[in-house]
CSV table of C-alpha atoms and ligand atoms in Angstrom, one decimal:
chain,number,residue,atom,x,y,z
A,1,MET,CA,65.4,71.4,155.6
A,2,PHE,CA,65.8,70.6,159.2
A,3,SER,CA,66.5,67.5,161.3
A,4,SER,CA,65.4,66.4,164.8
A,5,LYS,CA,69.1,66.0,165.6
A,6,GLN,CA,69.2,69.7,166.3
A,7,ILE,CA,66.9,69.4,169.3
A,8,SER,CA,68.6,66.3,170.7
A,9,ALA,CA,71.9,68.2,170.7
A,10,SER,CA,70.6,71.0,173.0
A,11,LEU,CA,71.2,71.7,176.6
A,12,TRP,CA,67.5,71.4,177.2
A,13,ALA,CA,67.2,67.9,175.7
A,14,ASP,CA,70.0,66.9,178.1
A,15,THR,CA,68.3,68.3,181.2
A,16,ALA,CA,64.5,68.4,180.7
A,17,PRO,CA,62.5,65.5,182.2
A,18,SER,CA,62.0,62.9,179.5
A,19,ARG,CA,58.6,62.4,177.8
A,20,GLN,CA,57.1,59.2,176.4
A,21,SER,CA,56.3,59.9,172.8
A,22,THR,CA,52.7,59.4,171.7
A,23,PRO,CA,51.5,57.4,168.7
A,24,ALA,CA,50.6,59.0,165.4
A,25,VAL,CA,46.9,59.6,164.7
A,26,SER,CA,45.4,56.8,162.8
A,27,GLY,CA,42.1,56.3,161.0
A,28,GLY,CA,39.3,58.8,161.3
A,29,VAL,CA,39.0,60.9,164.5
A,30,GLU,CA,36.1,63.3,165.4
A,31,THR,CA,36.9,66.1,167.8
A,32,ASP,CA,35.6,69.5,168.9
A,33,VAL,CA,38.9,71.4,168.5
A,34,ALA,CA,42.0,70.3,166.5
A,35,VAL,CA,45.3,72.0,167.4
A,36,ILE,CA,48.2,71.9,164.9
A,37,GLY,CA,51.6,72.2,166.6
A,38,GLY,CA,52.9,71.0,170.0
A,39,GLY,CA,54.7,74.2,171.1
A,40,PHE,CA,53.7,76.7,173.8
A,41,THR,CA,50.9,78.2,171.6
A,42,GLY,CA,49.3,74.9,170.7
A,43,LEU,CA,49.6,73.4,174.2
A,44,SER,CA,48.5,76.6,176.0
A,45,THR,CA,45.4,76.8,173.7
A,46,ALA,CA,44.7,73.1,174.3
A,47,LEU,CA,45.2,73.5,178.1
A,48,HIS,CA,42.8,76.4,178.4
A,49,LEU,CA,40.2,74.7,176.2
A,50,ALA,CA,40.5,71.5,178.2
A,51,ARG,CA,40.1,73.5,181.4
A,52,ALA,CA,36.9,74.9,180.0
A,53,GLY,CA,35.6,71.3,179.2
A,54,HIS,CA,36.3,71.2,175.4
A,55,GLN,CA,37.4,68.0,173.6
A,56,VAL,CA,40.8,68.7,172.0
A,57,THR,CA,43.0,66.7,169.7
A,58,LEU,CA,46.6,68.1,169.2
A,59,LEU,CA,48.6,67.0,166.2
A,60,GLU,CA,52.4,67.6,166.3
A,61,GLY,CA,54.5,66.9,163.2
A,62,VAL,CA,57.6,65.5,165.0
A,63,GLU,CA,57.6,65.7,168.8
A,64,VAL,CA,56.3,68.1,171.5
A,65,GLY,CA,58.7,71.0,171.7
A,66,PHE,CA,60.3,70.3,168.4
A,67,GLY,CA,59.9,74.0,167.2
A,68,GLY,CA,61.0,77.2,168.9
A,69,SER,CA,59.4,76.2,172.2
A,70,GLY,CA,61.9,73.4,172.9
A,71,ARG,CA,65.0,75.2,171.5
A,72,ASN,CA,64.9,78.8,172.8
A,73,ASN,CA,66.9,80.7,175.3
A,74,GLY,CA,64.2,80.5,177.9
A,75,GLN,CA,64.1,84.2,178.6
A,76,VAL,CA,60.7,85.2,179.9
A,77,ILE,CA,60.3,88.7,178.7
A,78,PRO,CA,57.2,90.9,179.1
A,79,THR,CA,57.8,93.1,176.0
A,80,MET,CA,57.8,92.8,172.2
A,81,THR,CA,61.1,93.0,170.3
A,82,ALA,CA,60.4,96.2,168.3
A,83,ALA,CA,56.7,97.0,168.6
A,84,GLU,CA,56.2,99.6,171.3
A,85,PRO,CA,53.0,100.1,173.3
A,86,ASP,CA,52.1,103.5,171.8
A,87,ALA,CA,52.4,102.1,168.3
A,88,ILE,CA,50.3,99.0,169.1
A,89,GLU,CA,47.6,101.1,170.7
A,90,ALA,CA,47.6,103.6,167.8
A,91,ARG,CA,47.1,100.8,165.3
A,92,PHE,CA,44.6,98.6,167.2
A,93,GLY,CA,42.7,101.0,169.5
A,94,GLU,CA,41.0,99.3,172.5
A,95,VAL,CA,42.0,95.8,171.4
A,96,GLY,CA,45.6,97.1,171.2
A,97,GLU,CA,45.3,98.4,174.7
A,98,ARG,CA,44.2,95.0,175.9
A,99,PHE,CA,47.0,93.3,174.0
A,100,VAL,CA,49.6,95.7,175.6
A,101,GLY,CA,48.1,94.6,178.9
A,102,LEU,CA,48.5,91.0,177.9
A,103,VAL,CA,52.2,91.5,177.1
A,104,ARG,CA,52.8,93.5,180.3
A,105,ASP,CA,51.4,90.6,182.4
A,106,SER,CA,52.7,87.8,180.2
A,107,ALA,CA,55.8,86.9,182.2
A,108,SER,CA,53.9,86.6,185.5
A,109,TYR,CA,51.2,84.6,183.8
A,110,LEU,CA,53.8,82.1,182.5
A,111,PHE,CA,55.3,81.6,186.0
A,112,GLU,CA,51.8,81.4,187.5
A,113,THR,CA,50.7,78.8,185.0
A,114,ALA,CA,53.8,76.7,185.7
A,115,ARG,CA,53.1,76.9,189.4
A,116,GLN,CA,49.4,76.1,189.0
A,117,GLU,CA,50.2,73.0,186.9
A,118,GLY,CA,53.0,71.9,189.1
A,119,ILE,CA,55.5,72.0,186.2
A,120,ASP,CA,59.1,71.7,187.3
A,121,CYS,CA,60.8,73.8,184.6
A,122,GLU,CA,63.6,75.4,186.6
A,123,ALA,CA,61.6,78.6,186.7
A,124,GLU,CA,63.4,81.6,188.2
A,125,GLN,CA,61.5,84.9,188.3
A,126,THR,CA,64.6,86.9,188.9
A,127,GLY,CA,63.8,89.7,186.5
A,128,TRP,CA,64.7,90.7,182.9
A,129,PHE,CA,67.3,93.3,182.1
A,130,GLN,CA,67.8,95.0,178.7
A,131,PRO,CA,71.1,96.9,179.0
A,132,ALA,CA,72.0,99.7,176.5
A,133,HIS,CA,75.2,98.8,174.6
A,134,ARG,CA,75.8,102.5,173.8
A,135,GLU,CA,75.1,105.6,175.9
A,136,SER,CA,72.9,106.9,173.1
A,137,ARG,CA,70.7,103.8,173.4
A,138,LEU,CA,69.7,104.9,176.9
A,139,ARG,CA,67.2,107.2,175.2
A,140,LEU,CA,65.4,104.1,174.0
A,141,SER,CA,65.6,102.5,177.4
A,142,ARG,CA,64.1,105.6,179.0
A,143,ALA,CA,61.3,105.8,176.5
A,144,ARG,CA,60.5,102.2,177.0
A,145,VAL,CA,60.5,102.5,180.8
A,146,ASP,CA,58.2,105.6,180.5
A,147,ALA,CA,55.8,103.8,178.1
A,148,TRP,CA,55.6,100.6,180.2
A,149,SER,CA,55.4,102.5,183.6
A,150,LYS,CA,52.5,104.5,182.2
A,151,ARG,CA,50.7,101.2,181.7
A,152,GLY,CA,51.3,99.9,185.1
A,153,ALA,CA,54.4,97.7,184.5
A,154,PRO,CA,57.0,97.7,187.2
A,155,ALA,CA,59.7,98.7,184.7
A,156,ARG,CA,62.6,100.8,186.0
A,157,LEU,CA,65.6,102.5,184.5
A,158,LEU,CA,68.9,101.4,185.9
A,159,ASP,CA,71.8,103.8,185.7
A,160,ALA,CA,75.4,102.8,184.7
A,161,ARG,CA,76.4,102.0,188.3
A,162,GLU,CA,73.3,99.8,188.9
A,163,SER,CA,73.7,98.1,185.6
A,164,ALA,CA,77.3,97.3,186.4
A,165,GLU,CA,76.3,95.9,189.7
A,166,LEU,CA,73.5,93.7,188.2
A,167,LEU,CA,75.7,92.5,185.3
A,168,GLY,CA,79.1,92.3,187.0
A,169,SER,CA,80.4,94.2,184.0
A,170,ASP,CA,80.7,97.9,183.1
A,171,ARG,CA,80.5,97.4,179.4
A,172,TRP,CA,76.9,98.5,179.2
A,173,PHE,CA,75.5,101.9,180.2
A,174,GLY,CA,72.3,101.3,182.1
A,175,GLY,CA,69.0,100.1,180.8
A,176,MET,CA,65.4,98.9,181.4
A,177,TYR,CA,64.8,96.4,184.2
A,178,ASN,CA,61.5,94.5,184.7
A,179,PRO,CA,61.3,92.3,187.8
A,180,THR,CA,58.4,90.2,186.4
A,181,GLY,CA,60.7,88.6,183.8
A,182,GLY,CA,63.1,85.7,184.4
A,183,HIS,CA,64.0,82.4,182.8
A,184,ILE,CA,62.9,78.8,182.5
A,185,ASN,CA,64.1,75.5,181.0
A,186,PRO,CA,61.8,75.8,177.9
A,187,LEU,CA,61.7,72.1,176.9
A,188,ALA,CA,60.8,71.2,180.5
A,189,LEU,CA,58.0,73.7,180.4
A,190,VAL,CA,56.6,72.6,177.0
A,191,ARG,CA,56.8,68.9,178.1
A,192,GLY,CA,55.1,69.9,181.4
A,193,LEU,CA,52.3,71.6,179.5
A,194,ALA,CA,51.8,68.5,177.4
A,195,ALA,CA,51.5,66.4,180.6
A,196,ALA,CA,49.0,68.9,182.0
A,197,CYS,CA,47.0,68.7,178.8
A,198,GLU,CA,47.0,65.0,178.8
A,199,ALA,CA,45.9,64.9,182.4
A,200,ARG,CA,42.8,66.9,181.3
A,201,GLY,CA,42.0,64.5,178.5
A,202,VAL,CA,43.7,66.2,175.5
A,203,ALA,CA,44.7,63.6,172.9
A,204,ILE,CA,48.2,64.4,171.7
A,205,HIS,CA,49.5,62.7,168.6
A,206,GLU,CA,53.2,63.1,167.7
A,207,ASN,CA,54.7,62.2,164.3
A,208,SER,CA,51.5,63.5,162.8
A,209,PRO,CA,52.3,66.3,160.4
A,210,VAL,CA,49.1,67.8,159.0
A,211,GLU,CA,49.4,68.0,155.3
A,212,ALA,CA,46.2,69.8,154.4
A,213,VAL,CA,43.1,71.4,156.1
A,214,GLU,CA,39.9,71.5,154.1
A,215,ARG,CA,36.4,72.7,154.9
A,216,ARG,CA,33.7,70.2,154.0
A,217,ASP,CA,30.1,70.0,155.2
A,218,GLY,CA,30.6,72.8,157.8
A,219,ARG,CA,33.6,71.0,159.4
A,220,TRP,CA,37.4,71.2,159.1
A,221,HIS,CA,39.1,68.0,157.8
A,222,LEU,CA,42.8,67.7,158.7
A,223,ARG,CA,44.8,65.2,156.7
A,224,THR,CA,47.9,63.5,158.0
A,225,PRO,CA,49.9,60.6,156.4
A,226,SER,CA,48.2,58.1,158.8
A,227,GLY,CA,44.7,59.5,159.6
A,228,GLU,CA,42.2,62.3,159.3
A,229,VAL,CA,40.8,64.5,162.1
A,230,VAL,CA,37.5,66.2,161.7
A,231,ALA,CA,36.9,69.2,163.9
A,232,ARG,CA,34.5,72.2,164.5
A,233,ALA,CA,37.4,74.5,165.2
A,234,VAL,CA,41.2,74.6,164.3
A,235,MET,CA,44.1,76.4,166.0
A,236,LEU,CA,47.1,76.5,163.6
A,237,ALA,CA,50.0,76.9,166.0
A,238,SER,CA,52.9,75.9,163.7
A,239,ASN,CA,54.4,79.5,163.8
A,240,ALA,CA,57.8,79.8,162.1
A,241,TYR,CA,57.8,76.1,161.2
A,242,THR,CA,54.5,76.3,159.2
A,243,GLY,CA,55.9,75.6,155.8
A,244,PHE,CA,58.5,73.1,156.9
A,245,MET,CA,56.5,69.8,156.8
A,246,ALA,CA,53.7,70.5,154.4
A,247,SER,CA,53.9,73.1,151.7
A,248,LYS,CA,50.1,73.0,151.2
A,249,LEU,CA,49.1,73.4,154.8
A,250,ALA,CA,48.8,77.2,154.9
A,251,PRO,CA,51.1,78.7,152.2
A,252,LYS,CA,49.9,82.3,152.9
A,253,VAL,CA,50.9,82.0,156.5
A,254,ALA,CA,54.3,80.3,155.7
A,255,ARG,CA,55.1,83.0,153.1
A,256,SER,CA,54.3,85.8,155.5
A,257,VAL,CA,57.1,84.8,157.9
A,258,VAL,CA,60.9,84.7,157.3
A,259,PRO,CA,62.4,81.9,159.4
A,260,VAL,CA,65.7,83.1,160.7
A,261,LEU,CA,68.2,80.6,162.3
A,262,SER,CA,69.1,81.6,165.8
A,263,TRP,CA,72.0,79.8,167.5
A,264,GLN,CA,72.0,78.9,171.2
A,265,MET,CA,75.0,77.8,173.3
A,266,ALA,CA,75.6,76.7,176.9
A,267,THR,CA,79.0,77.0,178.7
A,268,ARG,CA,80.4,74.5,181.0
A,269,PRO,CA,79.0,75.1,184.6
A,270,LEU,CA,80.8,78.2,186.1
A,271,THR,CA,82.8,78.0,189.2
A,272,ASP,CA,81.3,79.5,192.4
A,273,GLU,CA,83.7,82.5,192.1
A,274,GLN,CA,82.7,83.2,188.5
A,275,ARG,CA,79.0,82.8,189.3
A,276,LYS,CA,79.2,85.3,192.1
A,277,ALA,CA,80.9,87.8,189.8
A,278,VAL,CA,78.8,87.4,186.7
A,279,VAL,CA,75.1,88.5,186.9
A,280,PRO,CA,75.0,87.6,190.6
A,281,GLY,CA,71.2,88.1,190.8
A,282,ARG,CA,70.7,85.5,188.0
A,283,GLN,CA,68.5,87.8,185.9
A,284,ALA,CA,67.8,87.1,182.2
A,285,VAL,CA,69.7,89.6,180.1
A,286,SER,CA,69.3,90.6,176.4
A,287,ASP,CA,70.7,93.9,175.3
A,288,THR,CA,70.0,96.6,172.8
A,289,HIS,CA,72.3,95.4,170.0
A,290,GLY,CA,70.5,94.5,166.8
A,291,ASP,CA,73.0,91.6,166.7
A,292,LEU,CA,71.7,90.7,170.1
A,293,GLN,CA,73.9,89.7,173.0
A,294,PHE,CA,72.0,87.7,175.6
A,295,PHE,CA,72.6,85.3,178.5
A,296,ARG,CA,71.1,83.7,181.5
A,297,TYR,CA,72.0,80.9,183.9
A,298,ASP,CA,70.5,77.4,183.9
A,299,LYS,CA,70.0,75.4,187.1
A,300,ARG,CA,73.6,74.0,186.9
A,301,ASN,CA,75.1,77.5,186.6
A,302,ARG,CA,75.9,77.2,182.9
A,303,LEU,CA,75.6,80.5,181.0
A,304,VAL,CA,73.1,79.9,178.3
A,305,THR,CA,73.8,82.4,175.5
A,306,GLY,CA,74.1,82.4,171.7
A,307,GLY,CA,74.5,84.5,168.6
A,308,ALA,CA,73.8,85.0,164.9
A,309,LEU,CA,75.9,84.1,161.9
A,310,ALA,CA,75.7,85.6,158.5
A,311,LEU,CA,76.8,82.3,156.9
A,312,GLY,CA,76.0,78.8,158.3
A,313,HIS,CA,79.2,76.9,157.3
A,314,ASN,CA,81.2,75.6,160.3
A,315,GLY,CA,78.6,77.4,162.5
A,316,PRO,CA,79.3,75.8,165.9
A,317,ASP,CA,83.1,76.4,165.7
A,318,ARG,CA,82.8,79.9,164.5
A,319,LEU,CA,80.2,80.7,167.2
A,320,ARG,CA,82.4,79.2,170.0
A,321,ALA,CA,85.1,81.7,168.9
A,322,LEU,CA,82.8,84.7,168.4
A,323,VAL,CA,80.6,84.3,171.5
A,324,GLY,CA,83.6,83.2,173.6
A,325,ARG,CA,85.4,86.4,172.7
A,326,ARG,CA,82.4,88.5,173.5
A,327,LEU,CA,81.8,86.9,176.9
A,328,GLU,CA,85.5,87.1,177.8
A,329,ALA,CA,85.6,90.8,176.9
A,330,ALA,CA,82.5,91.6,179.1
A,331,PHE,CA,83.4,89.2,181.9
A,332,PRO,CA,87.2,88.7,182.1
A,333,VAL,CA,86.7,86.4,185.2
A,334,LEU,CA,85.3,83.8,182.7
A,335,GLY,CA,88.5,83.7,180.6
A,336,ARG,CA,87.7,82.1,177.2
A,337,PRO,CA,84.7,79.9,178.1
A,338,THR,CA,84.2,76.4,176.9
A,339,PHE,CA,80.8,75.6,175.4
A,340,ASP,CA,79.4,72.1,176.0
A,341,PHE,CA,76.3,72.6,173.8
A,342,VAL,CA,75.5,74.4,170.6
A,343,TRP,CA,72.1,74.1,168.9
A,344,ASN,CA,69.7,76.2,166.9
A,345,GLY,CA,66.1,76.9,165.9
A,346,TYR,CA,64.1,79.1,163.6
A,347,ILE,CA,62.6,82.4,164.7
A,348,GLY,CA,59.7,83.7,162.7
A,349,MET,CA,60.3,87.3,161.5
A,350,THR,CA,57.7,89.5,159.9
A,351,GLU,CA,58.2,92.6,157.7
A,352,ASP,CA,56.8,95.0,160.2
A,353,ARG,CA,58.3,93.2,163.2
A,354,PHE,CA,54.7,92.6,164.6
A,355,PRO,CA,53.1,89.2,164.7
A,356,PHE,CA,49.9,88.6,162.7
A,357,ILE,CA,47.0,87.1,164.6
A,358,SER,CA,44.5,85.9,162.1
A,359,GLN,CA,41.3,84.1,161.4
A,360,LEU,CA,41.8,81.9,158.3
A,361,GLY,CA,38.1,80.8,158.1
A,362,PRO,CA,35.2,80.1,160.4
A,363,ASP,CA,36.6,78.9,163.7
A,364,PHE,CA,40.1,78.6,162.2
A,365,TRP,CA,42.7,80.7,164.1
A,366,CYS,CA,46.4,81.2,163.8
A,367,TRP,CA,49.2,83.5,164.8
A,368,ALA,CA,52.9,83.7,163.6
A,369,GLY,CA,55.8,86.0,163.6
A,370,CYS,CA,57.1,86.3,167.2
A,371,ASN,CA,60.2,88.2,166.0
A,372,GLY,CA,62.2,86.4,168.7
A,373,ARG,CA,59.9,87.2,171.7
A,374,GLY,CA,57.4,84.5,172.1
A,375,VAL,CA,58.0,82.5,175.2
A,376,SER,CA,55.6,84.3,177.5
A,377,LEU,CA,53.5,85.8,174.7
A,378,SER,CA,52.5,82.4,173.2
A,379,ILE,CA,51.3,81.1,176.6
A,380,SER,CA,49.1,84.2,177.1
A,381,LEU,CA,47.9,84.1,173.5
A,382,GLY,CA,46.9,80.5,174.0
A,383,ARG,CA,44.5,81.7,176.7
A,384,GLU,CA,43.0,84.3,174.4
A,385,PHE,CA,42.6,81.8,171.4
A,386,ALA,CA,40.9,79.3,173.7
A,387,GLN,CA,38.3,82.0,174.6
A,388,ALA,CA,37.8,82.9,170.9
A,389,ILE,CA,37.3,79.2,170.1
A,390,SER,CA,34.8,79.0,173.0
A,391,GLY,CA,32.8,81.7,171.3
A,392,GLN,CA,33.8,84.9,173.0
A,393,PRO,CA,33.6,87.8,170.5
A,394,VAL,CA,37.1,88.7,169.3
A,395,SER,CA,36.4,92.4,169.9
A,396,GLN,CA,36.3,91.6,173.7
A,397,LEU,CA,39.7,89.8,173.7
A,398,ALA,CA,43.3,90.8,173.5
A,399,LEU,CA,43.7,89.6,169.9
A,400,PRO,CA,44.8,92.4,167.5
A,401,MET,CA,43.7,90.8,164.3
A,402,SER,CA,45.4,91.3,160.9
A,403,ASP,CA,45.8,89.2,157.8
A,404,PRO,CA,49.0,87.4,156.9
A,405,LYS,CA,50.9,89.4,154.4
A,406,PRO,CA,52.8,87.1,152.0
A,407,ILE,CA,56.2,88.4,151.2
A,408,PRO,CA,56.9,88.6,147.4
A,409,LEU,CA,59.8,86.3,146.3
A,410,HIS,CA,59.6,84.6,149.7
A,411,GLY,CA,62.0,81.9,148.6
A,412,LEU,CA,64.7,84.4,147.8
A,413,VAL,CA,64.0,86.6,150.7
A,414,LYS,CA,64.3,83.8,153.2
A,415,THR,CA,67.7,82.9,151.8
A,416,PHE,CA,69.2,86.3,151.4
A,417,ALA,CA,67.5,88.7,153.8
A,418,PRO,CA,68.7,87.2,157.1
A,419,PRO,CA,72.5,87.6,156.4
A,420,ALA,CA,71.9,91.0,154.8
A,421,MET,CA,69.9,92.2,157.8
A,422,LEU,CA,72.5,90.9,160.2
A,423,GLN,CA,75.2,93.0,158.4
A,424,LEU,CA,72.9,96.0,158.6
A,425,TYR,CA,72.3,95.5,162.3
A,426,ARG,CA,76.0,95.2,162.9
A,427,TRP,CA,76.7,98.4,161.0
A,428,ARG,CA,73.9,100.1,163.0
A,429,ASP,CA,75.2,98.7,166.3
A,430,GLY,CA,78.5,100.4,165.8
A,431,ARG,CA,77.3,103.5,164.1
A,432,ASP,CA,77.9,106.1,166.8
A,433,GLY,CA,81.4,104.7,167.4
A,434,PRO,CA,81.9,101.3,169.0
A,435,GLN,CA,81.7,102.3,172.6
A,436,GLN,CA,81.2,98.7,173.4
A,437,ARG,CA,83.7,97.0,171.1
A,438,GLN,CA,82.1,94.1,169.4
A,439,ALA,CA,83.6,90.9,168.1
A,440,ARG,CA,82.4,90.0,164.5
A,441,GLY,CA,81.5,86.6,163.0
B,1,FAD,C1,66.6,79.6,169.1
B,1,FAD,C2,65.5,80.5,169.6
B,1,FAD,C3,65.6,81.2,170.7
B,1,FAD,C4,64.6,82.0,171.2
B,1,FAD,N1,64.7,82.6,172.4
B,1,FAD,C5,63.6,83.2,173.0
B,1,FAD,C6,63.7,83.8,174.3
B,1,FAD,O1,64.7,83.6,175.0
B,1,FAD,N2,62.6,84.4,174.8
B,1,FAD,C7,61.4,84.6,174.0
B,1,FAD,O2,60.5,85.2,174.5
B,1,FAD,N3,61.3,84.0,172.8
B,1,FAD,C8,62.4,83.3,172.3
B,1,FAD,N4,62.2,82.6,171.1
B,1,FAD,C9,60.9,82.6,170.4
B,1,FAD,C10,60.0,81.5,171.1
B,1,FAD,O3,60.7,80.3,171.2
B,1,FAD,C11,58.8,81.3,170.1
B,1,FAD,O4,58.1,82.5,169.9
B,1,FAD,C12,57.8,80.3,170.7
B,1,FAD,O5,58.4,79.1,171.2
B,1,FAD,C13,56.7,80.0,169.7
B,1,FAD,O6,55.9,78.9,170.2
B,1,FAD,P1,54.9,78.3,169.2
B,1,FAD,O7,54.2,77.2,170.0
B,1,FAD,O8,54.0,79.4,168.6
B,1,FAD,O9,55.7,77.7,168.0
B,1,FAD,P2,56.7,76.5,168.0
B,1,FAD,O10,57.3,76.2,169.3
B,1,FAD,O11,57.7,76.7,166.9
B,1,FAD,O12,55.8,75.2,167.6
B,1,FAD,C14,55.3,74.9,166.4
B,1,FAD,C15,55.2,73.4,166.3
B,1,FAD,O13,54.4,73.1,165.1
B,1,FAD,C16,54.9,71.9,164.6
B,1,FAD,N5,54.5,71.8,163.2
B,1,FAD,C17,54.9,72.5,162.1
B,1,FAD,N6,54.2,72.1,161.0
B,1,FAD,C18,53.4,71.2,161.4
B,1,FAD,C19,52.4,70.4,160.7
B,1,FAD,N7,52.2,70.5,159.4
B,1,FAD,N8,51.7,69.5,161.4
B,1,FAD,C20,51.8,69.4,162.7
B,1,FAD,N9,52.7,70.1,163.4
B,1,FAD,C21,53.5,71.0,162.8
B,1,FAD,C22,56.4,72.0,164.8
B,1,FAD,O14,57.0,70.7,164.8
B,1,FAD,C23,56.5,72.7,166.1
B,1,FAD,O15,56.6,71.8,167.2
B,1,FAD,C24,63.3,81.9,170.5
B,1,FAD,C25,63.1,81.1,169.4
B,1,FAD,C26,64.2,80.4,168.9
B,1,FAD,C27,64.0,79.5,167.7
């Protein structure tokens, strides 16, 4: 279904500090906490547990950062994609309020964690901007700024002039700006977190796909092709990649998420003149299109961007044309950009666009369904899961619990829903008249 080639073709694989891979788990291992998945969630949970003195063994199916954490756009965003603070609090009450606080502070917490652990991940806390692609979408920006300001976030509405100054383009109409956001090199961060874990004694085993988890004699038994880990507590942190390596691992979790392929691309480094004209303040940008337009710089002044395709055939070439046209239209100074890297990864979507955070058994925790916003969220959730695993009552944490909801006919849904949804988003994006004319792919 997927190959490790995809990650090796990425900008991040080309630029992140390398990491010595660790041996697969072998024989029988006893541990206090077993973590499944070496992405931000698994490593953040392991790091916080290790800081609190727990013995942790982390099992990663392929390599650290193989999932979304090593492939994403690296935008550090202190909001959810679709779930708004009012709705979260209405649904989960006090826990919901704590969770909204966690999301509000999550970007700063990520930058702080990287600083504390001395991780060089090209972190730039330059702010995050969500420009409105139509004038009518400014209503949403205004509502979001109100909702987040009410809860103490330093969110601000930029008008059309301020937006044009920030972007270096007048194709958007203003929008929500939050100075706590920014961007990172995600593979450098995830590898740095792995090193921080190892320095605190976490045993990380790569090439160790967990095939099954069983409860016997009051302990969890995790089976891999080369060994078995026995643990008091388990953190399942395989997110959108849950069903990919072992169909029996947690079928209810896997069937509750629709993995949607998201394409990422990086241009050739821009010239100084182009860089000063395009997003001169180096903010991370993702707009209000359903068929999202997003971009940020990396350290070498490449624009890191991407897009979605309804059909995968000939994907990289079609994306180069589609995203190239979009960028040229928004920033004529770029001309038709050349892309040096194109890669992809799976985002976990849920039916209600809200993640599920669940307990699958005694001391067996999981979450999945970031809906495309999980970089800073997963680092903060790792802290909360570590506290739950340490015995803190969940009612005192920022963990809004809900059960996974398996999607009927999941096999068909995951094949046909993503292209259908993309067409719907594109139709909606242009519904009030295409004020920002959009290239199609
Ligand atoms: C292309 C793309 C772009 C994105 N851009 C952004 C962005 O700019 N900003 C943002 O906020 N969010 C973004 N996201 C979302 C974000 O990357 C994810 O929410 C986040 O990385 C999830 O981290 P995680 O640790 O929970 O899961 P993952 O990083 O996916 O880690 C799961 C790990 O589990 C492992 N695994 C799976 N099955 C097993 C098994 N049986 N045994 C052992 N290990 C297993 C996998 O190999 C993988 O390494 C993007 C996602 C993608 C795919």
